[in-house]
DNA sequence: CTGTTAGCGCCTTCAG
DNA sequence: CTGAAGGCGCTAACAG
């Protein structure tokens, strides 16, 4: 196989210097049309497809691409509405600046280490659902700028999160305000070892994942303030996919057959709870009220439409991408959340 | 800002040659522990994070990454179950070989050209739903290997597709075999200019998109062979997202109020048809039978579960990624399809 | 084991 | 407008 033709070959063949040939491709206006034509002709003859980005890259120092480190499993990633919205935001700003997006998966430590260590990008967005600390560590080692999402990477790195605790409070206040006293909490994972089902007090307090922990604290504060014994409110730990959510919802109904209200830590699990209620012949919101979290598109489309805590997911993605691409200083942003009232909540029947 | 420290700096500082320093990082077993320690020490002192992939890249010539060119809009991409399954396959083999994935969007021609022209990858997977010819042209110009999916890029490039026509035939044969005579066809887009609604004969024959065209031919062959006047069977063109599918389904029911069977060109539109049927008080499969296409996970989960034509989407993704990463010769693969019998089809009531 | 060297392909001064 | 030259950061081949 003949050595690949490069710019220098084209230049020689066209009888111009390499610099001129480079200009012919990258800044054609600087080159006399006649000469440019000669260069293009030579390129065609030699089968030269244009300057190779690899060379340009090294030269330029900047890649103009951003790596999105995907928590755990790409299959989950693509099926999760939250991740989808996030990527919409990221993609929006990348498209606007002609920047690339590299997906870095982290199914296991080796893959994550390899990916973060060798992705050709200017920085990373870390979706820290699974093992945030580890990803942060890897990103720090790589030495490129990065933003951690929903997980504190320590003071010298950027962070975007939402007011998880406040969101938890708003959800609980809404339900308490409606008059509910019998609660069930449908939570997400507390830590990485795959435990699901009922969560005892020790585990509640040892929650490793920031979002889960803070949302639960928010719920608990409000419930306690309303004189409800939080320890007696069942908390279920569920995985945030279709199967895990269905299982968790069933477990919650089993654990608290007389509850009138569910605080759900994501819309995915909230919707599973709606379905489980239907399966058990309970009407929402007649027999049972449910508040979700996130406000993904599915929340508005569910039957009944889900009352939920909205967080600005797309904006989160946009902000994260901008942070990396603009290369500014370290920033820590806490985005606001708010209650979106729809039809899955109502006063309890006998209030 | 001080010039970035590079391998040479570390080597000098550690009092070794650059080659040794390189080995210390990449093939530590070749370096005496004591020397390696000295190099690592120097790196730490200088704040050197390890060899920069950009340099390695140029040197190695190979990137070990694959670009997935996403049809049109990333938002659609992430929400489309078909794309999701495809990416699952791609991601599987990329993860297994520690290869990267770059998302190249093509919202418009400029973005596509820029992305395909400058992505740092070894090759492309072209998802040719929208404007296949244009993407193929761009990829050819870039001069990197690529695989076109579901769209013929011409003889000198790789192609993976499925037996669209055969799939159409199987679907129609199933329904005809059940005794149906009154059909409606819920199709996907015929070409790129955003037309939706009823499709006249001229447009049917001028279909630009390969999948749509071939599935329709498959349907038509079987219907005609059964003595059904194909020209009188309404064909609706719908966009393959939630909103477009719902709209198309409604249009089809309006156009053919007495049909007993629907041939749907994707599961997404088929499921919309199930929902539209429910909305109009028709039972599936009691009043109306529906056959989808693709067999995405949603098909099995719909109510009733959807009878559909399965195509091996995940495998398609795997195969495509392997083709690029293994750098073999041009290949053209036609993958088989088959009927998956579930509960959305039955004989017509008065058959 | 370790050091030397020659590029990988390109772009951008700088001098004409 | 064009030509010459240096260097982006790294690694593989080869010579000690």
XYZ file of C-alpha atoms (C1' of nucleotides) in Angstrom:
734
model
C 0.000 0.000 0.000
C 1.417 3.336 -1.072
C 2.032 5.829 1.676
C -0.944 8.038 2.234
C -0.779 11.251 0.303
C -0.443 14.332 2.352
C -0.560 18.033 1.906
C 3.116 18.191 1.018
C 2.630 15.758 -1.843
C -0.189 17.776 -3.247
C 1.838 20.937 -2.949
C 4.781 19.429 -4.763
C 2.591 18.012 -7.445
C 0.906 21.348 -7.950
C 4.222 23.136 -7.978
C 3.461 25.354 -4.992
C 4.727 25.485 -1.464
C 3.027 23.593 1.276
C 1.869 26.787 2.903
C 0.082 27.847 -0.205
C -1.528 24.490 -0.556
C -2.718 24.743 3.028
C -4.228 28.106 2.303
C -5.880 26.820 -0.807
C -7.907 24.509 1.396
C -8.424 26.551 4.523
C -8.478 30.138 3.373
C -9.117 29.997 -0.318
C -9.614 33.731 -0.516
C -5.916 34.218 0.086
C -4.923 32.276 -2.979
C -5.147 33.333 -6.568
C -8.011 31.401 -8.223
C -5.706 30.060 -10.863
C -3.297 28.656 -8.301
C -6.096 27.316 -6.180
C -7.436 25.471 -9.166
C -4.044 23.950 -9.764
C -3.915 22.720 -6.171
C -7.390 21.281 -6.304
C -6.535 19.581 -9.541
C -3.455 18.002 -8.003
C -5.465 16.892 -4.982
C -7.983 15.262 -7.225
C -5.313 13.519 -9.216
C -3.604 12.207 -6.134
C -6.783 11.263 -4.350
C -6.209 13.700 -1.534
C -9.358 14.287 0.456
C -8.330 17.477 2.185
C -6.340 18.287 5.291
C -6.409 15.552 7.880
C -7.949 16.711 11.151
C -5.396 14.714 13.104
C -2.621 16.980 11.952
C -4.629 20.102 12.472
C -5.510 18.944 15.926
C -2.011 18.603 17.148
C -1.154 21.915 15.669
C -4.162 23.751 17.022
C -4.062 22.308 20.491
C -7.799 22.594 20.746
C -10.106 19.838 19.684
C -13.426 21.591 19.810
C -15.201 18.590 21.162
C -16.655 17.645 24.446
C -16.783 14.272 26.106
C -19.938 13.190 27.831
C -19.204 10.552 30.383
C -22.184 8.361 30.583
C -23.086 6.774 33.817
C -22.784 3.071 33.723
C -24.526 1.561 30.788
C -25.192 3.036 27.383
C -28.357 1.055 27.026
C -29.761 2.684 30.096
C -28.428 6.009 28.982
C -30.296 5.960 25.733
C -33.535 4.811 27.270
C -33.568 7.253 30.142
C -35.683 10.330 29.408
C -33.605 12.407 31.769
C -30.380 11.631 29.936
C -32.119 12.334 26.695
C -33.117 15.819 27.725
C -29.674 16.480 29.055
C -28.134 15.496 25.744
C -30.571 17.697 23.926
C -29.131 20.645 25.792
C -25.558 19.555 25.236
C -26.176 18.905 21.563
C -27.810 22.276 21.071
C -24.759 24.230 22.071
C -22.357 21.832 20.395
C -24.221 22.137 17.127
C -24.297 25.888 17.414
C -20.520 25.995 17.746
C -19.709 23.198 15.394
C -18.287 21.226 18.267
C -18.218 17.485 18.456
C -19.633 15.175 21.060
C -17.839 12.076 22.202
C -19.651 9.477 24.229
C -17.510 7.965 26.913
C -19.030 5.000 28.584
C -18.144 3.729 31.982
C -19.597 0.260 32.248
C -16.702 -0.599 34.464
C -13.676 1.012 35.901
C -11.308 -0.091 33.170
C -13.512 1.258 30.409
C -14.054 4.498 32.272
C -10.369 4.942 32.917
C -9.473 4.241 29.340
C -12.183 6.472 27.986
C -11.542 9.447 30.196
C -7.821 9.009 29.842
C -7.715 8.979 26.097
C -10.754 10.681 24.637
C -9.748 13.391 22.234
C -11.761 16.231 23.705
C -11.378 19.579 25.411
C -13.206 18.590 28.530
C -15.820 16.393 30.072
C -19.347 16.489 31.296
C -19.679 13.962 34.051
C -23.087 12.503 34.593
C -22.535 11.368 38.132
C -25.404 9.075 38.850
C -23.459 5.979 39.573
C -20.034 6.399 40.999
C -19.419 10.100 40.932
C -16.297 10.146 43.062
C -14.508 7.732 40.828
C -15.352 9.627 37.662
C -14.243 12.871 39.244
C -10.977 11.288 40.243
C -10.368 10.026 36.727
C -11.230 13.389 35.201
C -8.898 15.173 37.583
C -6.124 12.816 36.645
C -6.672 13.538 32.992
C -6.170 17.179 33.756
C -8.833 18.526 31.413
C -11.632 20.826 32.520
C -14.778 19.085 33.521
C -18.203 19.709 34.991
C -19.781 17.361 37.434
C -23.531 17.079 37.300
C -25.505 16.595 40.477
C -22.526 15.529 42.490
C -19.997 17.650 44.300
C -16.527 17.158 42.844
C -14.829 19.234 45.498
C -14.069 22.934 45.504
C -11.686 23.181 42.575
C -13.952 21.820 39.858
C -17.161 22.970 38.264
C -20.480 21.708 39.397
C -24.025 22.054 38.226
C -26.758 20.790 40.413
C -30.261 21.595 41.406
C -31.822 22.370 44.715
C -32.573 18.752 45.515
C -33.456 19.385 49.099
C -35.693 22.297 48.205
C -37.392 20.149 45.590
C -38.053 17.462 48.144
C -39.513 20.047 50.474
C -41.791 21.551 47.856
C -43.143 18.147 46.917
C -43.828 17.205 50.510
C -45.299 20.600 51.356
C -47.711 20.292 48.484
C -48.980 16.956 49.706
C -49.062 17.923 53.363
C -50.867 21.095 52.412
C -53.487 19.001 50.674
C -54.086 17.247 53.971
C -52.227 13.982 53.484
C -50.861 12.184 56.553
C -50.144 8.661 55.335
C -47.100 8.671 53.081
C -44.977 6.316 51.103
C -41.665 7.256 49.535
C -40.577 5.724 46.268
C -36.865 6.443 46.128
C -34.010 5.882 43.746
C -30.830 4.048 44.540
C -28.996 5.018 47.705
C -25.633 3.633 46.685
C -23.969 1.550 44.077
C -24.273 -2.013 45.187
C -27.613 -2.780 43.626
C -29.711 -3.026 46.769
C -33.432 -2.501 46.216
C -36.576 -2.697 48.299
C -37.274 -1.343 51.765
C -34.668 0.985 53.192
C -34.035 0.943 56.922
C -33.042 3.997 58.917
C -29.358 3.171 58.908
C -29.288 2.985 55.149
C -31.321 6.159 54.823
C -28.713 8.031 56.743
C -25.796 6.447 54.940
C -27.092 7.357 51.475
C -24.139 7.729 49.184
C -25.831 9.304 46.205
C -26.324 13.020 46.649
C -29.660 13.391 44.894
C -31.323 10.561 46.715
C -30.006 11.718 50.027
C -30.998 15.347 49.637
C -34.443 14.702 48.249
C -35.117 12.383 51.136
C -33.933 14.978 53.616
C -36.270 17.496 52.030
C -39.207 15.131 52.301
C -38.342 14.209 55.851
C -37.981 17.750 57.110
C -41.440 18.675 55.970
C -43.046 15.469 57.131
C -41.443 15.781 60.542
C -42.517 19.395 60.806
C -46.052 18.269 60.139
C -45.804 15.916 63.071
C -45.489 12.766 61.033
C -43.187 10.030 62.302
C -40.729 9.732 59.478
C -39.328 6.448 60.696
C -42.683 4.837 60.105
C -42.947 6.097 56.527
C -41.738 3.308 54.274
C -38.972 4.196 51.846
C -38.405 1.960 48.861
C -35.201 1.928 46.876
C -35.785 1.313 43.187
C -33.738 1.358 40.027
C -34.746 4.061 37.633
C -35.623 1.896 34.657
C -38.929 0.420 33.611
C -38.458 -2.921 35.324
C -36.932 -1.561 38.505
C -39.576 1.102 38.820
C -42.418 -1.382 38.438
C -40.895 -3.623 41.057
C -40.336 -0.746 43.455
C -43.865 0.543 43.016
C -45.290 -2.856 43.862
C -43.074 -3.080 46.907
C -44.221 0.299 48.108
C -47.888 -0.576 47.821
C -47.213 -3.757 49.748
C -45.314 -1.916 52.441
C -47.894 0.830 52.929
C -51.306 -0.436 51.880
C -53.049 2.464 53.566
C -50.984 5.359 52.278
C -52.799 8.170 50.522
C -49.780 9.906 49.044
C -46.534 8.939 47.351
C -43.407 11.023 47.136
C -41.535 9.698 44.116
C -37.949 10.638 43.418
C -38.277 10.549 39.648
C -41.006 10.705 37.084
C -40.091 7.264 35.844
C -40.831 5.674 39.198
C -43.824 7.950 39.726
C -45.384 6.763 36.503
C -44.740 3.181 37.511
C -46.592 3.973 40.730
C -49.549 5.303 38.771
C -49.641 2.068 36.837
C -49.336 -0.028 39.949
C -52.198 1.889 41.519
C -54.372 1.144 38.499
C -53.410 -2.496 38.736
C -54.595 -2.543 42.335
C -57.843 -0.812 41.548
C -56.895 2.466 43.189
C -57.591 5.682 41.405
C -55.110 8.518 41.100
C -55.632 11.055 42.539
C -58.912 9.839 44.071
C -57.444 7.177 46.328
C -53.863 8.146 46.144
C -51.850 11.227 45.225
C -48.454 11.042 43.566
C -45.761 13.673 43.069
C -42.874 12.930 40.745
C -39.516 14.579 40.234
C -37.753 15.931 37.107
C -40.601 16.763 34.767
C -39.620 14.707 31.767
C -41.969 14.751 28.762
C -43.546 11.490 29.872
C -44.842 13.210 32.989
C -47.156 15.466 31.030
C -48.323 12.578 28.865
C -49.141 10.114 31.604
C -52.701 9.379 32.624
C -53.439 11.244 34.747
C -50.816 13.869 33.972
C -48.241 13.857 36.724
C -47.782 16.598 39.263
C -44.052 16.861 39.639
C -41.030 18.885 40.606
C -39.574 20.401 37.501
C -35.851 20.753 37.162
C -34.289 22.501 34.161
C -32.654 19.477 32.587
C -32.098 20.799 29.093
C -30.651 23.955 30.506
C -28.367 21.894 32.663
C -27.001 20.266 29.531
C -26.616 23.577 27.774
C -24.858 25.151 30.700
C -22.521 22.209 31.087
C -21.516 22.263 27.446
C -20.966 26.006 27.506
C -18.849 25.739 30.597
C -16.509 23.342 28.844
C -16.465 24.933 25.444
C -15.988 28.463 26.737
C -13.217 27.427 29.030
C -14.095 29.876 31.744
C -13.154 29.566 35.397
C -14.541 26.993 37.762
C -18.193 27.567 38.450
C -20.722 26.145 40.812
C -24.326 26.571 39.849
C -27.394 25.553 41.723
C -30.411 25.593 39.434
C -33.891 26.179 40.817
C -36.746 23.728 40.837
C -40.448 24.316 41.001
C -43.715 22.535 41.418
C -45.657 21.718 38.278
C -49.254 21.143 39.175
C -51.065 18.582 37.113
C -53.682 15.992 37.907
C -52.057 13.316 39.993
C -52.614 15.024 43.327
C -55.715 15.935 45.309
C -56.806 16.086 48.922
C -57.223 12.687 50.572
C -60.756 11.324 50.384
C -61.730 11.691 54.045
C -59.778 14.777 54.909
C 0.363 31.253 30.885
C 3.369 28.948 30.953
C 3.709 26.625 28.006
C 2.064 23.299 28.703
C 4.468 20.727 30.023
C 5.128 17.889 27.696
C 6.841 14.578 27.771
C 10.174 16.087 26.865
C 10.044 18.397 29.872
C 9.343 15.540 32.195
C 12.135 13.509 30.664
C 14.624 16.301 31.073
C 13.534 16.956 34.619
C 13.848 13.293 35.480
C 17.214 13.078 33.779
C 16.183 10.422 31.289
C 15.623 10.428 27.577
C 12.262 11.138 26.103
C 11.944 7.590 24.869
C 12.412 6.204 28.322
C 9.904 8.618 29.719
C 7.442 7.493 27.090
C 8.018 3.893 28.047
C 7.597 4.693 31.695
C 4.039 5.675 30.908
C 3.076 3.284 28.155
C 5.065 0.167 28.808
C 6.201 0.430 32.388
C 7.500 -3.115 32.387
C 10.322 -2.042 30.102
C 11.654 0.458 32.574
C 13.554 -0.198 35.760
C 11.234 0.540 38.697
C 13.657 3.008 40.135
C 13.797 5.015 36.916
C 10.078 4.810 36.451
C 9.601 6.186 39.909
C 11.900 9.048 39.052
C 9.852 9.835 35.964
C 6.585 9.683 37.828
C 8.014 11.910 40.474
C 9.047 14.472 37.876
C 5.624 14.282 36.253
C 3.963 14.930 39.542
C 6.229 17.847 40.297
C 5.617 19.406 36.900
C 1.901 18.700 36.904
C 2.110 16.441 33.893
C -1.007 14.328 33.520
C 0.376 11.717 31.177
C 0.890 11.497 27.431
C -1.501 13.623 25.453
C -3.706 11.547 23.152
C -3.420 14.195 20.468
C 0.234 13.468 19.982
C -0.252 9.761 20.109
C -2.984 10.050 17.565
C -0.932 11.702 14.924
C 1.808 9.235 15.505
C -0.396 6.181 15.460
C -2.474 7.171 12.503
C -5.397 5.312 13.936
C -7.896 6.899 16.236
C -9.803 3.904 17.439
C -13.077 5.683 17.356
C -16.095 5.582 15.197
C -18.379 8.388 14.152
C -22.085 7.831 14.144
C -23.769 10.238 11.834
C -27.142 10.913 13.211
C -29.964 11.625 10.897
C -31.242 15.106 11.254
C -31.917 16.007 14.807
C -30.289 14.767 17.969
C -33.475 15.235 19.923
C -35.266 12.844 17.638
C -32.300 10.529 17.690
C -32.348 10.159 21.418
C -36.069 9.640 21.609
C -36.340 7.113 18.820
C -36.371 3.524 20.084
C -34.907 2.290 16.843
C -31.880 4.558 17.108
C -31.493 3.538 20.689
C -31.256 -0.134 19.863
C -28.869 0.596 17.075
C -26.593 2.488 19.428
C -26.756 -0.324 21.898
C -25.193 -2.558 19.282
C -22.616 -0.003 18.289
C -21.736 0.709 21.902
C -21.374 -2.959 22.700
C -18.576 -3.522 20.259
C -16.971 -0.169 20.917
C -16.840 -0.879 24.611
C -15.426 -4.306 24.004
C -12.563 -2.843 21.995
C -12.051 0.269 24.016
C -13.067 2.334 21.042
C -14.705 5.700 21.244
C -17.974 6.892 19.806
C -18.401 10.334 18.322
C -21.843 11.678 17.617
C -21.993 13.662 14.435
C -25.208 15.490 13.973
C -26.580 16.641 10.689
C -29.324 19.104 11.474
C -28.412 20.868 8.305
C -26.008 20.551 5.504
C -23.390 22.840 6.958
C -23.301 20.999 10.249
C -23.178 17.662 8.502
C -20.375 18.752 6.224
C -18.375 20.153 9.062
C -18.948 17.135 11.256
C -18.164 14.507 8.682
C -15.277 16.531 7.373
C -13.516 16.995 10.649
C -14.521 14.333 13.130
C -11.494 12.577 14.508
C -12.517 9.012 13.819
C -11.548 5.980 11.766
C -14.797 5.746 9.928
C -18.473 6.459 9.974
C -21.748 4.733 10.460
C -24.328 6.560 8.436
C -27.864 6.365 9.628
C -29.482 7.230 6.364
C -33.035 7.972 7.258
C -33.158 11.492 6.061
C -30.936 12.444 3.225
C -28.832 9.393 2.602
C -27.328 10.456 -0.678
C -25.973 13.642 0.748
C -24.395 11.914 3.734
C -22.850 9.311 1.500
C -21.410 12.005 -0.688
C -19.898 13.781 2.298
C -18.459 10.569 3.671
C -16.925 9.699 0.328
C -15.349 13.094 0.163
C -13.827 12.621 3.572
C -12.233 9.467 2.283
C -12.683 7.392 5.404
C -14.371 3.998 5.430
C -18.053 4.103 6.164
C -21.111 1.927 6.326
C -24.449 3.100 5.117
C -27.445 1.766 6.934
C -30.621 1.014 5.042
C -29.634 3.020 2.038
C -27.550 1.996 -0.920
C -24.396 4.085 -1.147
C -23.373 2.627 -4.475
C -21.200 -0.358 -5.195
C -17.900 0.762 -3.688
C -19.051 1.319 -0.126
C -20.353 -0.912 2.617
C -24.011 -1.306 3.226
C -26.121 -3.002 5.820
C -29.777 -3.267 5.240
C -32.635 -5.592 5.839
C -34.996 -7.317 3.527
C -37.486 -4.464 3.518
C -39.497 -5.792 0.654
C -39.627 -9.264 2.156
C -40.706 -7.762 5.449
C -43.509 -5.895 3.763
C -44.605 -9.070 2.076
C -44.601 -11.118 5.261
C -46.692 -8.524 7.047
C -49.229 -8.356 4.256
C -49.323 -12.122 3.815
C -50.085 -12.554 7.468
C -53.032 -10.214 7.299
C -54.303 -11.511 3.970
C -53.959 -15.041 5.308
C -56.138 -14.055 8.232
C -58.827 -13.082 5.748
C -58.545 -9.313 5.670
C -59.585 -7.445 2.519
C -59.953 -3.839 3.658
C -56.554 -2.334 4.304
C -54.996 0.910 5.342
C -51.282 1.631 5.166
C -49.620 3.819 7.754
C -46.343 4.749 6.154
C -43.254 6.718 7.054
C -41.876 9.646 5.117
C -41.448 9.193 1.392
C -38.916 11.948 0.953
C -37.336 14.807 2.740
C -39.554 17.787 2.262
C -41.827 17.229 5.216
C -44.978 16.247 3.374
C -47.460 14.252 5.456
C -50.953 12.885 5.013
C -52.450 10.988 2.113
C -50.054 9.829 -0.564
C -51.212 9.741 -4.145
C -50.032 7.188 -6.689
C -47.470 9.499 -8.229
C -45.829 10.110 -4.903
C -45.956 6.422 -4.037
C -43.957 5.638 -7.095
C -41.517 8.477 -6.628
C -40.621 7.478 -3.055
C -37.114 8.642 -2.371
C -36.471 6.829 0.870
C -35.484 3.231 0.309
C -37.173 1.663 3.322
C -40.490 3.328 2.731
C -40.442 2.473 -0.941
C -39.507 -1.167 -0.518
C -41.881 -1.892 2.322
C -44.671 -0.401 0.294
C -43.744 -2.509 -2.701
C -43.803 -5.592 -0.514
C -47.236 -4.727 0.815
C -48.528 -3.913 -2.645
C -47.302 -7.094 -4.284
C -49.142 -9.261 -1.813
C -52.279 -7.171 -1.809
C -52.394 -7.154 -5.588
C -51.819 -10.892 -5.721
C -54.818 -11.286 -3.424
C -56.905 -9.388 -5.892
C -57.073 -6.194 -3.908
C -56.981 -2.902 -5.779
C -53.916 -1.279 -4.335
C -54.735 2.138 -5.704
C -57.800 2.234 -3.513
C -55.903 1.375 -0.352
C -55.107 4.637 1.386
C -51.491 5.268 2.223
C -50.645 7.849 4.855
C -47.265 9.436 5.203
C -46.339 10.151 8.807
C -43.312 11.331 10.703
C -41.900 8.713 12.995
C -42.183 10.608 16.258
C -44.949 10.652 18.814
C -46.758 13.675 17.428
C -46.393 12.755 13.783
C -47.485 9.210 14.402
C -50.609 10.281 16.254
C -51.525 12.664 13.495
C -50.933 10.060 10.812
C -52.974 7.452 12.635
C -55.917 9.813 12.868
C -55.624 10.630 9.187
C -55.630 6.969 8.286
C -58.763 6.242 10.274
C -60.422 9.177 8.581
C -59.340 8.041 5.152
C -60.441 4.432 5.572
C -63.200 4.227 8.164
C -64.102 0.695 7.151
C -60.671 -0.888 7.074
C -60.118 -4.002 9.167
C -56.347 -4.128 8.949
C -53.455 -1.711 9.115
C -50.009 -2.239 7.700
C -47.756 0.062 9.686
C -44.213 0.811 8.614
C -42.840 1.162 12.110
C -43.786 0.137 15.599
C -43.963 3.751 16.640
C -46.712 4.529 14.152
C -48.361 1.147 14.778
C -48.654 1.917 18.470
C -50.107 5.303 17.643
C -52.661 3.470 15.529
C -53.562 1.228 18.467
C -54.131 4.310 20.554
C -56.160 5.995 17.856
C -58.296 2.888 17.552
C -58.985 2.963 21.265
C -59.872 6.618 21.026
C -62.440 5.778 18.353
C -63.919 2.941 20.308
C -62.518 0.213 18.100
C -60.907 -2.798 19.664
C -57.615 -4.268 18.530
C -57.598 -6.922 17.214
C -61.382 -7.373 17.437
C -62.348 -4.598 15.054
C -59.030 -3.934 13.528
C -55.734 -5.778 13.135
C -52.400 -3.997 13.122
C -48.941 -5.189 12.103
C -45.947 -3.052 12.956
C -42.378 -3.050 11.739
C -39.020 -3.199 13.592
C -39.868 -4.906 16.859
C -38.650 -2.317 19.293
C -39.129 -3.014 22.997
C -42.259 -0.863 23.061
C -43.951 -3.291 20.691
C -43.944 -6.084 23.233
C -45.106 -3.740 25.964
C -48.014 -2.155 24.160
C -51.593 -3.095 24.929
C -52.335 -5.317 23.179
C -48.798 -6.499 22.415
C -47.999 -5.706 18.834
C -47.613 -8.261 16.086
C -44.730 -6.965 14.054
C -41.908 -7.621 11.634
C -38.751 -8.031 13.599
C -35.519 -6.745 12.198
C -32.203 -7.320 13.975
C -31.494 -3.744 14.963
C -28.948 -4.328 17.671
C -27.086 -6.699 15.437
C -27.121 -4.105 12.718
C -25.355 -1.715 15.053
C -22.847 -4.336 16.089
C -22.105 -5.321 12.541
C -21.694 -1.733 11.454
C -19.261 -0.963 14.242
C -17.264 -4.100 13.536
C -17.079 -3.288 9.864
C -15.485 0.048 10.630
C -13.259 -1.004 13.474
C -11.946 -4.104 11.743
C -11.241 -2.231 8.564
C -12.099 -5.113 6.278
C -13.126 -4.834 2.651
C -16.377 -3.367 1.456
C -19.297 -5.519 2.429
C -22.946 -5.552 1.622
C -25.161 -7.383 4.036
C -28.847 -7.951 3.878
C -30.178 -9.022 7.238
C -33.272 -11.179 7.512
C -36.579 -10.188 9.032
C -39.321 -12.309 10.487
C -42.835 -12.106 11.750
C -43.329 -11.862 15.483
C -46.801 -12.957 16.348
C -48.397 -11.183 19.248
C -51.906 -10.047 19.981
C -52.700 -7.187 17.673
C -53.882 -9.315 14.775
C -56.837 -11.656 14.311
C -59.240 -12.634 11.548
C -61.734 -9.930 10.630
C -65.019 -10.165 12.495
C -67.220 -11.283 9.636
C -64.757 -13.371 7.746
C 17.323 -1.638 29.939
C 18.162 3.240 28.013
C 19.232 7.062 24.598
C 18.785 9.053 19.836
C 16.281 10.241 16.083
C 12.982 10.635 12.631
C 8.857 11.597 11.386
C 3.172 11.371 11.955
C 0.310 15.964 8.909
C -0.503 20.287 9.494
C -0.481 25.464 10.147
C 1.535 29.871 10.868
C 4.735 33.145 11.402
C 8.178 35.599 8.779
C 10.587 37.135 5.054
C 10.246 37.948 0.250
C 0.182 36.861 -2.869
C 3.955 33.038 -2.192
C 7.900 30.166 -0.124
C 10.673 28.360 3.763
C 10.974 26.583 8.244
C 9.780 25.359 12.896
C 7.258 22.889 15.951
C 2.578 20.940 17.977
C 3.476 15.954 21.521
C 4.383 11.596 20.961
C 6.288 6.828 19.786
C 8.759 3.162 17.245
C 12.947 1.691 15.380
C 17.416 1.274 16.132
C 21.689 1.584 18.331
C 24.075 1.220 22.274
